[in-house]
Structure formats: structure tokens, C-alpha cells
Coordinates of C-alpha atoms in Angstrom, one line a residue:
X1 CA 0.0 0.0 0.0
X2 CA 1.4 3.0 -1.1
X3 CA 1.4 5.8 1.5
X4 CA -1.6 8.0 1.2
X5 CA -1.5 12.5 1.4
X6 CA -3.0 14.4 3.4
X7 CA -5.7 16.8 1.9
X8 CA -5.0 20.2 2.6
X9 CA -7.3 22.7 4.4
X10 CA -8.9 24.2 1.2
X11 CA -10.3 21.0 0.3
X12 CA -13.9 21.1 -0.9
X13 CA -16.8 20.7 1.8
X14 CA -17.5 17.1 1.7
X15 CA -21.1 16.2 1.2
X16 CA -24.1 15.3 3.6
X17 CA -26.5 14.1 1.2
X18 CA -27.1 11.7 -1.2
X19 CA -28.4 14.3 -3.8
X20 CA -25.3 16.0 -3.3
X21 CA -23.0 13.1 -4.3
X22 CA -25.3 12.6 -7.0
X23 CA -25.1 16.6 -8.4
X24 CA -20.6 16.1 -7.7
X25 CA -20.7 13.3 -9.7
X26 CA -23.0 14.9 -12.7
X27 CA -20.8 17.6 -12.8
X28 CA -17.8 15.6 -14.0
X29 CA -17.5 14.3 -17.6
X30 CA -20.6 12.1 -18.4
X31 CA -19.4 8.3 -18.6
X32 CA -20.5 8.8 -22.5
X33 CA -17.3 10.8 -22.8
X34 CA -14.6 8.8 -23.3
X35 CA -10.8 9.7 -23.3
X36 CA -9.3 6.4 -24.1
X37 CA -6.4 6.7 -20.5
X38 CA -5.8 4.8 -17.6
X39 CA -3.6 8.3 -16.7
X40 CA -6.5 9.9 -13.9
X41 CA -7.6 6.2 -12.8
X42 CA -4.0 5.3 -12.1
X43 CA -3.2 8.5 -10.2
X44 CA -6.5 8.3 -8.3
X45 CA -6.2 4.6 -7.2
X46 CA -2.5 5.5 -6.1
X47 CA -3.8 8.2 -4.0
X48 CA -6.1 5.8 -2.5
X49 CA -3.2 3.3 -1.7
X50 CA -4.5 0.5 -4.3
X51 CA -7.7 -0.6 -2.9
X52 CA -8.3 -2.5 -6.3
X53 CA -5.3 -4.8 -5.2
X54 CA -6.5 -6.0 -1.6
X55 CA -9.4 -8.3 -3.0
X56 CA -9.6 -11.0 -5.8
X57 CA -12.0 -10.4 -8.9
X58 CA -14.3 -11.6 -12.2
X59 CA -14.0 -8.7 -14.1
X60 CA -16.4 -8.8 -17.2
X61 CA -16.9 -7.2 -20.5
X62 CA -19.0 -7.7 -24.0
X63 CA -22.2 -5.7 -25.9
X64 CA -25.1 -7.2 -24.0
X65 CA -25.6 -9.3 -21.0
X66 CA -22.8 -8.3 -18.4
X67 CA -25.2 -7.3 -15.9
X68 CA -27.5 -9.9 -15.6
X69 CA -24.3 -12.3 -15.4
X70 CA -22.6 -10.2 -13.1
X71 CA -25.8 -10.8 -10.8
X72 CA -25.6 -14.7 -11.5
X73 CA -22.2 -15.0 -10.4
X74 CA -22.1 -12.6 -7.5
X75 CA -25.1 -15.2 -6.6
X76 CA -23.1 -18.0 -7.1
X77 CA -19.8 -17.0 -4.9
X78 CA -22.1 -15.4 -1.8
X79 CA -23.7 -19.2 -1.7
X80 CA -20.2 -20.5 -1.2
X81 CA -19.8 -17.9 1.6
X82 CA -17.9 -15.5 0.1
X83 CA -18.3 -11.6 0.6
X84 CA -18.4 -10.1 -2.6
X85 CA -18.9 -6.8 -3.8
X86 CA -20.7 -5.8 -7.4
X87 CA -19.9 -3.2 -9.6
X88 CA -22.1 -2.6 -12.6
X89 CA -23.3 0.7 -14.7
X90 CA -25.4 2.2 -16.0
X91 CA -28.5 2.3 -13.3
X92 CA -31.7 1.8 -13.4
X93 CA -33.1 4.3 -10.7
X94 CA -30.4 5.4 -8.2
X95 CA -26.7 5.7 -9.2
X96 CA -26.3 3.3 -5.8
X97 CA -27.2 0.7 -7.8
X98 CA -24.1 0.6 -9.0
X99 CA -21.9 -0.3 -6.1
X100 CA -23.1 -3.5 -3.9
X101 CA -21.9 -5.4 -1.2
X102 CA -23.2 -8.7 0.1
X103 CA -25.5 -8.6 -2.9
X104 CA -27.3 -5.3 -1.7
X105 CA -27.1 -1.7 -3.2
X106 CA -25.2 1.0 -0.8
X107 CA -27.7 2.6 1.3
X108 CA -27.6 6.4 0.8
X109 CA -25.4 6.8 4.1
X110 CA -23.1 4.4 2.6
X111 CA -23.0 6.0 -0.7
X112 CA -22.2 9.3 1.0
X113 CA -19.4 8.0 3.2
X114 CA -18.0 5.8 -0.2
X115 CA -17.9 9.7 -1.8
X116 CA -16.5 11.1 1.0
X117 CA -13.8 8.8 1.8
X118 CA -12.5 9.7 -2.1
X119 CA -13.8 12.9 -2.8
X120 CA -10.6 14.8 -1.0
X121 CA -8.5 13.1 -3.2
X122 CA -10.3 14.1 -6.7
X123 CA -9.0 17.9 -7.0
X124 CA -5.4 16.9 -6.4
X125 CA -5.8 14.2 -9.7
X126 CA -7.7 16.9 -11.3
X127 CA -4.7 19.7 -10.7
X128 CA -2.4 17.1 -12.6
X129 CA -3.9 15.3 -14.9
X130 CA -4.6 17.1 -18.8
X131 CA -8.3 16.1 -17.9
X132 CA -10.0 15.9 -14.8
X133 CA -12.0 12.8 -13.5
X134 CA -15.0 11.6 -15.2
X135 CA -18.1 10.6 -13.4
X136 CA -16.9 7.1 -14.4
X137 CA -13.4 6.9 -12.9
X138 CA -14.8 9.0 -9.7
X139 CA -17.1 6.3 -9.1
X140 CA -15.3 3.5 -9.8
X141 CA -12.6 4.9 -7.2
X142 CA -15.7 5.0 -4.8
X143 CA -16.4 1.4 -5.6
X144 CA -12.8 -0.2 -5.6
X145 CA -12.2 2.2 -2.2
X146 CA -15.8 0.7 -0.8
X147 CA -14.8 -3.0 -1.3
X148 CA -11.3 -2.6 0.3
X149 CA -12.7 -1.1 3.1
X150 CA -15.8 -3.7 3.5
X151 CA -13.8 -5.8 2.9
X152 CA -15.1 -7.9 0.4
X153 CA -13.1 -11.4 -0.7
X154 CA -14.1 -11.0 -4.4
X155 CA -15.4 -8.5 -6.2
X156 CA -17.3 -9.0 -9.5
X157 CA -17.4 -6.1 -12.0
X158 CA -18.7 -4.9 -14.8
X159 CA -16.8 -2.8 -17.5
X160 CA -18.3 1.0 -18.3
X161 CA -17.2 0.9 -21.8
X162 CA -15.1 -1.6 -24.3
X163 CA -11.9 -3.1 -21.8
X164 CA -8.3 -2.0 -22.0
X165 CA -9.5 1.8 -21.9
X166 CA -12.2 1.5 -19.3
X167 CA -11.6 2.6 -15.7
X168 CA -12.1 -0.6 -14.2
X169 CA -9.6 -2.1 -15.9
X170 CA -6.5 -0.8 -13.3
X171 CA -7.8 -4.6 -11.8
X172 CA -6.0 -7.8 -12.4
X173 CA -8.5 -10.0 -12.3
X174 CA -8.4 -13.9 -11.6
X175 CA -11.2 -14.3 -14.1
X176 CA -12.0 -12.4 -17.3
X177 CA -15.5 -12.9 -18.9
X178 CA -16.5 -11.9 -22.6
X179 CA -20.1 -12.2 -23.4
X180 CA -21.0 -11.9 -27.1
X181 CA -19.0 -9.4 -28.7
X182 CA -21.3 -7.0 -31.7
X183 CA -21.6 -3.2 -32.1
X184 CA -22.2 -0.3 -29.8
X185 CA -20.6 2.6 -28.7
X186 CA -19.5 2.6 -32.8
X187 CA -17.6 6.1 -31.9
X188 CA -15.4 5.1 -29.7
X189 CA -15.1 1.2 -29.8
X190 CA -15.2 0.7 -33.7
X191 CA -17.9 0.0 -36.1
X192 CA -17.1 -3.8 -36.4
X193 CA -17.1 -6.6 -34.1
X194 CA -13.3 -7.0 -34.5
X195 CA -12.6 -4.6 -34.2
X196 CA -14.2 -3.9 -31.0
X197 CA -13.4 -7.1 -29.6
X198 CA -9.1 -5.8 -30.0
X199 CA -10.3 -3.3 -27.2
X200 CA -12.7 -5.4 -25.5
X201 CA -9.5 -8.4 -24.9
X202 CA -8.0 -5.4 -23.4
X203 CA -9.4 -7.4 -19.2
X204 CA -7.6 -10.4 -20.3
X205 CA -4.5 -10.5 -18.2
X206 CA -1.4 -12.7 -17.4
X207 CA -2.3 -16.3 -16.1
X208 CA -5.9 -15.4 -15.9
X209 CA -8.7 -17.6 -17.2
X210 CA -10.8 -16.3 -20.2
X211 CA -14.5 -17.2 -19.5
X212 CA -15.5 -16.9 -23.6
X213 CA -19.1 -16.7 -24.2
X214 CA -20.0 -17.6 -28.2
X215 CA -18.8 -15.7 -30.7
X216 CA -18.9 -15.0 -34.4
X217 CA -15.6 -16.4 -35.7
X218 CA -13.5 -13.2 -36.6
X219 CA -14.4 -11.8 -32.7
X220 CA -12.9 -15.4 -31.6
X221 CA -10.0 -15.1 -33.3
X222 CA -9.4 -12.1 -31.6
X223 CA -9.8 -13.0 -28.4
X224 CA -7.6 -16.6 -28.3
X225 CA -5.3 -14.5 -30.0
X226 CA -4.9 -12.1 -26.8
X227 CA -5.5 -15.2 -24.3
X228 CA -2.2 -17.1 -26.0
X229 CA 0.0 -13.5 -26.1
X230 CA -0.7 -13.1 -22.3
X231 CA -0.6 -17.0 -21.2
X232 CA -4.5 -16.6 -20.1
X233 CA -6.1 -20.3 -20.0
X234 CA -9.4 -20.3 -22.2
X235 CA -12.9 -21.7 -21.6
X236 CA -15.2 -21.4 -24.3
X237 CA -19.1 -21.3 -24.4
X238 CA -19.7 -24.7 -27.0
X239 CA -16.6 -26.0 -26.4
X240 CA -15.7 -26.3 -22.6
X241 CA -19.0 -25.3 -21.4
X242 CA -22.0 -24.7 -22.6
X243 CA -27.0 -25.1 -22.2
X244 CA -26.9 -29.1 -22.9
X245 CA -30.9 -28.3 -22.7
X246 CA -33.5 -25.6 -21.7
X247 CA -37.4 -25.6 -21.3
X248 CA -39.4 -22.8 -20.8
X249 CA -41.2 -22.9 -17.4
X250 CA -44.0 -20.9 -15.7
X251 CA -41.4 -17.6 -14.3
X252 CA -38.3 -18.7 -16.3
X253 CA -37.1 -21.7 -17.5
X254 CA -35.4 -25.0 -16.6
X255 CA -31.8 -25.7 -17.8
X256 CA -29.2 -28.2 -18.1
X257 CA -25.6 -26.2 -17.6
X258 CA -22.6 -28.1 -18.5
X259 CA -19.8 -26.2 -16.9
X260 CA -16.1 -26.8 -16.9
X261 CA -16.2 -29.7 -14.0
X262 CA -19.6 -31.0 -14.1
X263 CA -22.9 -31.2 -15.6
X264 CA -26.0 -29.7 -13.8
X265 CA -29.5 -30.6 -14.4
X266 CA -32.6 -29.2 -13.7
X267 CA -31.9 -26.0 -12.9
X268 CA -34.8 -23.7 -12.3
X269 CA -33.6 -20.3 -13.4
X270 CA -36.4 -17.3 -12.9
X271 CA -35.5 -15.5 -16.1
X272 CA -36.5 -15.5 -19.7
X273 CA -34.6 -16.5 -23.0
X274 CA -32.4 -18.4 -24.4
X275 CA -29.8 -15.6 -23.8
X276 CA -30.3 -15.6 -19.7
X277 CA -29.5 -19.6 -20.4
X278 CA -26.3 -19.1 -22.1
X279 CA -25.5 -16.5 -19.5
X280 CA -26.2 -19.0 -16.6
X281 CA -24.1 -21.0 -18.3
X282 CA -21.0 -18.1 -18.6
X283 CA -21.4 -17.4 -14.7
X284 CA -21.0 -21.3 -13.8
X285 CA -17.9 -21.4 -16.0
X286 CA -16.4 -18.2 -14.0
X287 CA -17.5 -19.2 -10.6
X288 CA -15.9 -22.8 -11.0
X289 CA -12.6 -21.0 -12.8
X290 CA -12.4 -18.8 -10.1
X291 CA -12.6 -21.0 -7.2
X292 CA -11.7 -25.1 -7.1
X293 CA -13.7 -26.4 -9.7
X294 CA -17.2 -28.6 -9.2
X295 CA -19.5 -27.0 -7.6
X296 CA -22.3 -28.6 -5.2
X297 CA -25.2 -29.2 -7.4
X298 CA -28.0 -28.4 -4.5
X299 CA -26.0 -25.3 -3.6
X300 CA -26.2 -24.1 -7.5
X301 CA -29.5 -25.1 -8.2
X302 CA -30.7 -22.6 -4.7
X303 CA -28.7 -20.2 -6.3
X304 CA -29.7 -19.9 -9.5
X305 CA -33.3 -19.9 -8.1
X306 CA -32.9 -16.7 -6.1
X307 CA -31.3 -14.9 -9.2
X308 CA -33.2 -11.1 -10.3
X309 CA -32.1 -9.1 -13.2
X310 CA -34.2 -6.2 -12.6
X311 CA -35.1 -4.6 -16.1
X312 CA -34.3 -7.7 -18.1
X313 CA -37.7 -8.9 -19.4
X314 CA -39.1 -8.3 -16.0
X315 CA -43.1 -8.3 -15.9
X316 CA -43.6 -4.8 -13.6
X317 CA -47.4 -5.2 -13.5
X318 CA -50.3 -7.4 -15.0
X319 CA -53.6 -6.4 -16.3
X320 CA -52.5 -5.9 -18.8
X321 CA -49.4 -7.3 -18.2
X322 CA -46.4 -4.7 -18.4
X323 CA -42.4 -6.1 -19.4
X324 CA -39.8 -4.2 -18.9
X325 CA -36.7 -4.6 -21.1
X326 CA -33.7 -2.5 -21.8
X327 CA -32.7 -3.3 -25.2
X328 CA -31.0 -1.1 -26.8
X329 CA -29.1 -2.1 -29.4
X330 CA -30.0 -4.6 -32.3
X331 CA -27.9 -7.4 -30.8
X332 CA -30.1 -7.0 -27.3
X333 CA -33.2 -6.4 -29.3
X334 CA -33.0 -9.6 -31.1
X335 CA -32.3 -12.0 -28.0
X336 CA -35.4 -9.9 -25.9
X337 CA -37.8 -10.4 -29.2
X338 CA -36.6 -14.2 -29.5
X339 CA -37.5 -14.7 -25.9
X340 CA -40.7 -12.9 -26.0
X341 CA -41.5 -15.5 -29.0
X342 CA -40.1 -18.4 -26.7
X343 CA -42.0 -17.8 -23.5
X344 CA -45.1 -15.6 -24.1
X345 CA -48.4 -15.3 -26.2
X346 CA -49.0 -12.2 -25.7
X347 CA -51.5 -10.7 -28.1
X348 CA -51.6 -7.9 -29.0
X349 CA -47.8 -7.0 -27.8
X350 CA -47.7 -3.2 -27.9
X351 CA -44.0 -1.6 -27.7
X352 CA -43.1 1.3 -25.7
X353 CA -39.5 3.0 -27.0
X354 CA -37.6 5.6 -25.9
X355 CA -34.2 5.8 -27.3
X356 CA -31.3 7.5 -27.2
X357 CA -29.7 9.8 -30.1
X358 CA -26.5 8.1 -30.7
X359 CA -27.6 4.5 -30.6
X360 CA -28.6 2.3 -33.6
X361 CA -32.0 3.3 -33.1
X362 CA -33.2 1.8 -37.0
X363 CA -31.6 -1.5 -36.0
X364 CA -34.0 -2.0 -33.0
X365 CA -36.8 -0.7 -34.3
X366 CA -36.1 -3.2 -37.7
X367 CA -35.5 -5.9 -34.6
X368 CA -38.9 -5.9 -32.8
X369 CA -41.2 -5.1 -35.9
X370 CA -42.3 -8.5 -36.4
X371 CA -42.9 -8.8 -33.1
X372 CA -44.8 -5.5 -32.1
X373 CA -48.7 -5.5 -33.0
X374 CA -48.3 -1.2 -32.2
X375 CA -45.4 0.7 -31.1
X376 CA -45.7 4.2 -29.0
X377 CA -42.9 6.3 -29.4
X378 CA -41.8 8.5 -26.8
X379 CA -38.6 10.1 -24.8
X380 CA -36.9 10.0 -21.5
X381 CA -35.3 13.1 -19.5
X382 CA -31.7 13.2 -20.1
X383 CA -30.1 15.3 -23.2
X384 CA -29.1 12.3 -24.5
X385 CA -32.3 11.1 -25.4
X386 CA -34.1 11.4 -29.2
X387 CA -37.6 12.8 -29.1
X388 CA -40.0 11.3 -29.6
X389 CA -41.3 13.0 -32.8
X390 CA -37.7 11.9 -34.5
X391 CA -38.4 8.5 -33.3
X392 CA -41.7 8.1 -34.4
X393 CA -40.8 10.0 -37.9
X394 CA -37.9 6.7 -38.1
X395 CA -40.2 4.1 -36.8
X396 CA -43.0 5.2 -39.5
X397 CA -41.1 3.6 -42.3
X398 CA -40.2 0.5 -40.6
X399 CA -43.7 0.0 -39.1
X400 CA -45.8 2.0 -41.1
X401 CA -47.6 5.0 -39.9
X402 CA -51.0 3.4 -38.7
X403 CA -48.9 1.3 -36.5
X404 CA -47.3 4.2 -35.0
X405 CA -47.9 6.8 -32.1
X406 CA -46.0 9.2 -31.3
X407 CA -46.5 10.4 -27.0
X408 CA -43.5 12.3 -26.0
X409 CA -44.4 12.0 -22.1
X410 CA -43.5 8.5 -21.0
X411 CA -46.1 8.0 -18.6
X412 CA -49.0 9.0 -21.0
X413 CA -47.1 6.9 -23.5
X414 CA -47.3 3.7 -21.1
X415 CA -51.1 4.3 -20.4
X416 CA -51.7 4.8 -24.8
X417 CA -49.8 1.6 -24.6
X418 CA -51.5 -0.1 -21.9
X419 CA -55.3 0.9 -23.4
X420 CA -54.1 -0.6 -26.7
X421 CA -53.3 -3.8 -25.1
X422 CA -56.4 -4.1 -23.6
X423 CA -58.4 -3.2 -26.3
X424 CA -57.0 -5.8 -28.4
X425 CA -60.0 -5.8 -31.5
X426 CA -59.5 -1.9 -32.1
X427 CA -56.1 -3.5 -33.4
X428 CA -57.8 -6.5 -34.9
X429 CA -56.4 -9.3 -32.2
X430 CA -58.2 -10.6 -29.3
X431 CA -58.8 -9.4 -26.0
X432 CA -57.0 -10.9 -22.6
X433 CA -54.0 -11.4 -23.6
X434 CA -52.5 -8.2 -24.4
X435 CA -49.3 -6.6 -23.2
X436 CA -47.1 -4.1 -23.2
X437 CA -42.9 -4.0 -23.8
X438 CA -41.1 -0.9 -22.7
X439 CA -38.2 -1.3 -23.9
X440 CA -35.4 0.9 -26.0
X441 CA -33.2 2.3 -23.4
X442 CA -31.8 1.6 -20.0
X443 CA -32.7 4.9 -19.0
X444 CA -35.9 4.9 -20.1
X445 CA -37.2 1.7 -18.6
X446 CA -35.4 2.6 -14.8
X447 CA -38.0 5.5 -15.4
X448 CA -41.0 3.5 -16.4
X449 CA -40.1 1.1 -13.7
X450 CA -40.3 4.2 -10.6
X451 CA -43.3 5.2 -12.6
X452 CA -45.1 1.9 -12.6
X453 CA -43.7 1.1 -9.2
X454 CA -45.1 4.2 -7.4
X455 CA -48.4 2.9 -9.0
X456 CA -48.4 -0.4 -7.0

């Protein structure tokens, strides 16, 4: 550990409230900026004495489904009594979300103290650094600060943006994990998988074990490329590992996992799709890399039965029945529409979509078509988001204008929706078994989901 300075007297105030960590943090570059560095995290973990290096970790990466894993293995190591800590972005309702330990969300006096116990140490990176700290890095030093100090025994976290550049990666982790590699974040990443996945190998380090979900070929390549340069040991999703079988159940689905030491059967897992199984499957591989190998099969099968993955074709409210879902890019469209297919009948399925500007917003419109009886367009509250008009004008020509509305305030947009579904023969389908997907944006479905909650 190195040795930590002093703040000096002109420090700023430190804050009291959770809003005011909340408007610091917002102040700061917006984690959609990105100045490809480790310079500012570097400086800032060093002024916090390395707190990244006092615990072990799964660090993970890849377009869609690092969440939803992240809570599957976190799952996994707390029923083998470990104490782990969760890092994961963006949020759905409260930036808290983000940092966890013991499987729970920092209360706000937790939050505060995890920004206080950093905050004195941000002006003196700021002073020497070309750029100051982003949002990002600040709250990753929160998070990496918040574990040492728990202190957790593993931490399992999630990568902002891409891998070699991202701010968690000043972490050497025992396990990397690559979910399916395609394209987002085009500006900064690349506009091909391949390309993306160069930057995205970036959390593989030295005599680590690369937990590969399935790839296209050429992202493949890639990554055993960067697994034999740095002498990581592979696992790969088909090859290693792998769903030997899954059938879709009343609240999820049952599986059969194979995973690197044993094969598990009949394991209930309370989420939808084909893409949750292969992400069970990704979590047993890590969680058996990371520790001794075979786990317990009673002690996996109790865990994968407590699993939640709030906003990941989660059903909010019935009559009619509301899923959330945040989607949003064509890759994550595709796998939500194929397990809306898999394990519902809803009809009519009415879409609620909020998107924002810089996002592939054609692709996921072109990905749930088929799928969508109607589709509402509307907005959520940041900058970043398109309105709802600009939506609407794009989802005309893939859905056709009678199929379209256009209701820029998302709560009026989920009732349009929600009368639609319920009327099903103004739309020419049944009544009873309509429904409604909100879906588009992460943002926008952590709003719908305070909204629908505070309706409960």
C-alpha cells in the first residue's frame, strides 16, 4: 500500500446528502465521454493506496448481458460464503445501484461516506492530470475504495465501456469474462465486431482464465489471439462449457448447464430466454474458474433460483401485463424479441420505445417489428435522449404510420400503450392477452419502472 496524502485545508466541503454526491458526480464528464487513459484512474487509485489490489475479482466485459451475469455469479460465490462486492453501470433508478456489497445496493449513508472517503483526493488528480476525472473513474474509485474497506473477498465487476481503456480495468482479475462481442458505442469502440473485440480483450491478463461466451468467428480469433499473447487459459461457451438443454417454465425456464467440472441438471432459473440460459451457463464457467472447480449441485441449483435481473424482461405489473426490457441495441433487441416469442403469447404485444440519439435506433426498431402489434414512441429526461417526434418519424417507415404513435411523455405513453393492449379488437387481435414492452433504453425503462412502481 502505497502511503496516502494528506488533503490540505482548502479542500472542498465534503457532502451530507445523497443528492449532493449525485449533483458532484454529474458535474464531472458524463461516462459517454470517453478519453481512451488509464492516466486519472492510475493516479486516483494510487492516492487511495491501491484498494483495487487488496481483493480478488471476475471482471467482465462484452455488448449485451454483463449485468444480468454479473448478478448470477455474484449469486453463485455469496452461496459458497464469500463476501463479494458488485460493480455494474449504468443504473436503473439510483446511481447506488451501481456499487453492492453482500448482494445489496449502498444505502444512501453508505453512498455518502463511499464519496466522501474519495472525494478529497479528486482535485489533487484533477490539478495534474490534462483532464479531470470523469463521473466514471470517480465512481469506480468510490467502488474499488468501498470493497477494500468492507472488505469484500471478491469483487465481481462490470466494464463501463469496451476493456483496455475502461476505468475498471486498473484490476487484475483472476477471471475475465467476454459475453458476445457485436456493435455499440461505434464512436469510440469501432464500427465492427473485431474490431471492438481488440479493445474489449484489453481485461484479459497474465495467467488469468478467459471465460468466452459464443462468438462470431473473426471476434474469436481475436480473443484466443490475446489469451495465448498473455498465457491466459481459455474456456469457451460450446466448447468447454456450454445449455446441454432448456425448457421454458411458468417464471423462467429450466436448464441443463454443463460447466467446466460437471454437468447440472434441472436447474430452475427465474428468467426468460435463451440468452439468460447461455448467460447462466457463462457465470457457472467463472465461478468454477475462479474458485476449485465442481460446484455442489443443491447449492447451484438454490442459487440460480434466487437470481433477479431487474429490467431484463421483468413483468412490472399485469392487467395488462407490463415487461420491462432495456434493449438497446440490435444485438439485445433480437435476443429480448426471440425470448418474447419463446415464452409468451401475448397478443396484441404493444412496444413502448424511448431511445437515445446516438444508438442504432433503426436496428432495434427493424429488430422488434415482427414482433410489435403497435409501437408508442416517446422520450426520456436526459439530453441524450431522441424525441419522440424523430423517433416516431424513423419508426413510421419501418412499421408503417397506422402502426405508429407518437407520446413524448412517457407516462401517457405507457397508459396509450397499456389501453391498446387491452383493447386488443381496435387492433384486430383478441382481448386478454395483451401486453405491453417498454423497452429501448436503460434509462428509459429505470424511469417506467419508478413510474409503474409508485403505482403499486
Amino acid at each position: 500500500m502505497t502511503e496516502t496524502p494528506q488533503p490540505d485545508p482548502g479542500d472542498p466541503r465534503l457532502a451530507e446528502t445523497f443528492d449532493e454526491v449525485e449533483d458532484a458526480l454529474l458535474s464531472r464528464w458524463p461516462e459517454t465521454k470517453l478519453e481512451p487513459s488509464l492516466d486519472r484512474i492510475e493516479a486516483f487509485t494510487e492516492l487511495l493506496g491501491q484498494p483495487q489490489h487488496s481483493f480478488r475479482s471476475i471482471h467482465l466485459t462484452g455488448t449485451n448481458g454483463k449485468t444480468s451475469t454479473s448478478r448470477m455469479i455474484e449469486t453463485l460465490l455469496r452461496a459458497l460464503d464469500l463476501r463479494t462486492g458488485r460493480f455494474t453501470s449504468p443504473h436503473l433508478e439510483r446511481m447506488s445501484e451501481r456499487i453492492s456489497i453482500d448482494g445489496e445496493p449502498l444505502d444512501d449513508d453508505a453512498f455518502v461516506r463511499a464519496f466522501n472517503d474519495v472525494a478529497p483526493y479528486t482535485h489533487l488528480v484533477d490539478a495534474e492530470q490534462d483532464h479531470p476525472l470523469s463521473f466514471f473513474e470517480t465512481i469506480v474509485g468510490m467502488a474499488y475504495a468501498a470493497f477494500a474497506d468492507a472488505p469484500v473477498d471478491v469483487a465481481v465487476v462490470e466494464v463501463g465501456m469496451g476493456g483496455s481503456w475502461d476505468a475498471t480495468n486498473v484490476i487484475d482479475a483472476d477471471v475475465a469474462v467476454v459475453l458476445p462481442i457485436a456493435v455499440d458505442h461505434a464512436k469510440y469502440l469501432g464500427d465492427d465486431p473485431a474490431t471492438i473485440a481488440v479493445e474489449k480483450a484489453g481485461i484479459i491478463k497474465p495467467g488469468s482464465v478467459a471465460v468466452l461466451a459464443e462468438q462470431t468467428p473473426e471476434v474469436a480469433a481475436v480473443l484466443v489471439q490475446r489469451a495465448a499473447e498473455v498465457g491466459a487459459t481459455l474456456a469457451r461457451e460450446g466448447v468447454e462449457f456450454g445449455v446441454v438443454s432448456r425448457t421454458p417454465a411458468v417464471g423462467g425456464q429450466v436448464v441443463t448447464l454443463q460447466g467446466l467440472r460437471a454437468t447440472y441438471d434441472d436447474v430452475f432459473l427465474p428468467l426468460y430466454g435463451a440468452h439468460q440460459a447461455q448467460n447462466a451457463a457463462v457465470a457457472l464457467a467463472a465461478v468454477e474458474a475462479f474458485g476449485s472447480g465442481e460446484l455442489d449441485d443443491d447449492l447451484v441449483r438454490a442459487a440460480f433460483a434466487e437470481v433477479t435481473s431487474p429490467g431484463r424482461l421483468e413483468i412490472i405489473r399485469r392487467s395488462p401485463t407490463i415487461v420491462l426490457d432495456a434493449a438497446h441495441n440490435p444485438h439485445g433487441a433480437e435476443a429480448t424479441a426471440a425470448a418474447l416469442e419463446d415464452s409468451f403469447s401475448f397478443s396484441p404485444l404493444v412496444g413502448v420505445m424511448g431511445v437515445m440519439e446516438d444508438k442504432d435506433h433503426e436496428g432495434v426498431l427493424v429488430a422488434f417489428e415482427p414482433y410489435l402489434s403497435h409501437l408508442v414512441c416517446t422520450q426520456n429526461s436526459t439530453p441524450r435522449s431522441m424525441s419522440a417526434a424523430a423517433l416516431g418519424r424513423v419508426a413510421a417507415e419501418v412499421f408503417g404510420e397506422d402502426r405508429v404513435s407518437v407520446v413524448p411523455d412517457l407516462a401517457d405513453a405507457i397508459d396509450r400503450a397499456a389501453t391498446l393492449a387491452e383493447a386488443g379488437e381496435a387492433i384486430d387481435v383478441s382481448i386478454g392477452a395483451g401486453a405491453v414492452l417498454v423497452t429501448g433504453s436503460v434509462v428509459t425503462v429505470g424511469e417506467a419502472r419508478a413510474l409503474l412502481k409508485g403505482r403499486r
